[in-house]
mmCIF file of C-alpha atoms in Angstrom:
data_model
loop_
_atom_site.group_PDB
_atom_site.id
_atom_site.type_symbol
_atom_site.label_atom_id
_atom_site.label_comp_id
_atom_site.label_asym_id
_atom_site.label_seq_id
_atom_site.Cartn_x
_atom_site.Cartn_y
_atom_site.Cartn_z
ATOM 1 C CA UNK Z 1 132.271 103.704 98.977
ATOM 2 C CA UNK Z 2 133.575 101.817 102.046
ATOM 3 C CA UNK Z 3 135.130 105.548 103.403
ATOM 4 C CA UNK Z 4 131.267 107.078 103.478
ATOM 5 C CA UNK Z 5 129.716 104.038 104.604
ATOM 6 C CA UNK Z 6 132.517 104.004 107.477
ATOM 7 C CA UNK Z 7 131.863 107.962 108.080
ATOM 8 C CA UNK Z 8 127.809 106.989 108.220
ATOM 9 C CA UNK Z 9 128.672 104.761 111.087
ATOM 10 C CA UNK Z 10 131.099 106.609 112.680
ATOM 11 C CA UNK Z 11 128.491 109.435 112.741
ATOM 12 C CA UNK Z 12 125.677 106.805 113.625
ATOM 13 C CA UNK Z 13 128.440 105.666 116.706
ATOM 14 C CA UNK Z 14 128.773 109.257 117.752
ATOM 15 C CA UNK Z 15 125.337 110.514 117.538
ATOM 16 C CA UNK Z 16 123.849 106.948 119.845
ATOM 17 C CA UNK Z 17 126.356 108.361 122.674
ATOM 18 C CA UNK Z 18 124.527 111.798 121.804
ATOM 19 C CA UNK Z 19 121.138 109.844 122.854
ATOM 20 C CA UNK Z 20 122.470 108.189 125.716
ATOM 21 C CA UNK Z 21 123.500 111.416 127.505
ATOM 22 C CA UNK Z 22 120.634 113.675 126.151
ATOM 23 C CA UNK Z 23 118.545 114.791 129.202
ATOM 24 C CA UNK Z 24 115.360 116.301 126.667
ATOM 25 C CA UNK Z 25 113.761 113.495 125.274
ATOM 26 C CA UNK Z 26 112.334 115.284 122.685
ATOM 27 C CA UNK Z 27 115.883 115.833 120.917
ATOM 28 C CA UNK Z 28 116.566 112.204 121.955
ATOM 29 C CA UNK Z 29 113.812 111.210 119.718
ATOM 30 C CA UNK Z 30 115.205 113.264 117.022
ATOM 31 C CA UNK Z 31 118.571 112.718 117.240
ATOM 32 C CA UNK Z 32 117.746 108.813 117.112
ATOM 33 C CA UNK Z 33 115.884 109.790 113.890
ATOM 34 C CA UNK Z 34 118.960 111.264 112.841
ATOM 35 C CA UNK Z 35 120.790 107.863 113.730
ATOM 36 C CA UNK Z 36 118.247 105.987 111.644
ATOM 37 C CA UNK Z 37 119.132 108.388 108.686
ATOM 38 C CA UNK Z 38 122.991 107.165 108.854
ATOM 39 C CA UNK Z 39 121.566 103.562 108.909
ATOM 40 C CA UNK Z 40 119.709 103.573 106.351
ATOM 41 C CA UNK Z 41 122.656 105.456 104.340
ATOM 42 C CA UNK Z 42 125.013 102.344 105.312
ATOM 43 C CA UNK Z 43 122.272 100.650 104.038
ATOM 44 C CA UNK Z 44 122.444 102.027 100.576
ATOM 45 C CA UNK Z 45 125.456 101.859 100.016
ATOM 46 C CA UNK Z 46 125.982 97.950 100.803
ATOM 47 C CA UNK Z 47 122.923 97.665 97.767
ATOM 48 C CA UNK Z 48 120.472 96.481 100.554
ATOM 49 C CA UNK Z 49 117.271 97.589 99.169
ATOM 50 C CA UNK Z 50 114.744 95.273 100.439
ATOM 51 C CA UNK Z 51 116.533 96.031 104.222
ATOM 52 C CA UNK Z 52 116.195 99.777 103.251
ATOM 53 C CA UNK Z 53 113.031 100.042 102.536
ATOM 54 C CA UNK Z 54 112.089 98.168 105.797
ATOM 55 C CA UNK Z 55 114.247 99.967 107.972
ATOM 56 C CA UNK Z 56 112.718 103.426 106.732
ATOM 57 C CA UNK Z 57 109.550 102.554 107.020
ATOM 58 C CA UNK Z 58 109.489 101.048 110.434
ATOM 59 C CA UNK Z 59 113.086 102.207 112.122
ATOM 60 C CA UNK Z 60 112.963 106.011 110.868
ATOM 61 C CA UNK Z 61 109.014 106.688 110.341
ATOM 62 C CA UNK Z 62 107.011 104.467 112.384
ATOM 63 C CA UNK Z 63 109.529 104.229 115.540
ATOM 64 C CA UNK Z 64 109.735 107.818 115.597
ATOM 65 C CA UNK Z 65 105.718 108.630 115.113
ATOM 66 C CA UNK Z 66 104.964 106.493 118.310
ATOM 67 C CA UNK Z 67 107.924 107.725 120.238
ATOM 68 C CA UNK Z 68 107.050 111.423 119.628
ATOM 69 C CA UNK Z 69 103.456 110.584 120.309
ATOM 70 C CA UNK Z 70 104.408 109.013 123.805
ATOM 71 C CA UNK Z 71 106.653 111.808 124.512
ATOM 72 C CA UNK Z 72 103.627 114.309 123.977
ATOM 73 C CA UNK Z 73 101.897 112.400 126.602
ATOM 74 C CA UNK Z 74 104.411 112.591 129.516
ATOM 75 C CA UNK Z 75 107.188 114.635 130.666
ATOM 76 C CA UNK Z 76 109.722 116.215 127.876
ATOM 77 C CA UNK Z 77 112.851 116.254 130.413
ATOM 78 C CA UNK Z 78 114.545 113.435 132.004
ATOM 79 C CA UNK Z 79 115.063 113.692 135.915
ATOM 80 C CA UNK Z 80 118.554 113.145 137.386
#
């Protein structure tokens, strides 16, 4: 269990740098989705189910409702 839950956050790691350098903001929003998925995977497997079932409900669903909804009122790409 310890080798997926270090994969999860190696993959978590690797898709936050994703984010950072991720000029659409709509796949930035996704993609931290995504990063929320691998969190909430760590999650289950350290038997954290009261933390789970706050961090989907807020970190993955809510967090990426408003963020999305934002997004469709402004400007999809970043400038440089």
């Amino acid at each position: 269990m310890l080798i997926l839950a270090s994969l999860a956050a190696t993959l978590a790691l690797i898709s936050t740098i994703v984010v950072v350098y991720e000029k659409d903001v709509a796949k930035a929003v996704v993609l931290a989705g995504v990063e929320s998925v691998f969190y909430a995977l760590i999650l289950s497997i350290f038997l954290a189910p009261d933390l789970l079932i706050a961090y989907v409900a807020i970190g993955l669903g809510l967090n990426t409702v408003i963020l999305l909804y934002v997004l469709s009122k402004g400007e999809r790409y970043e400038e440089a």
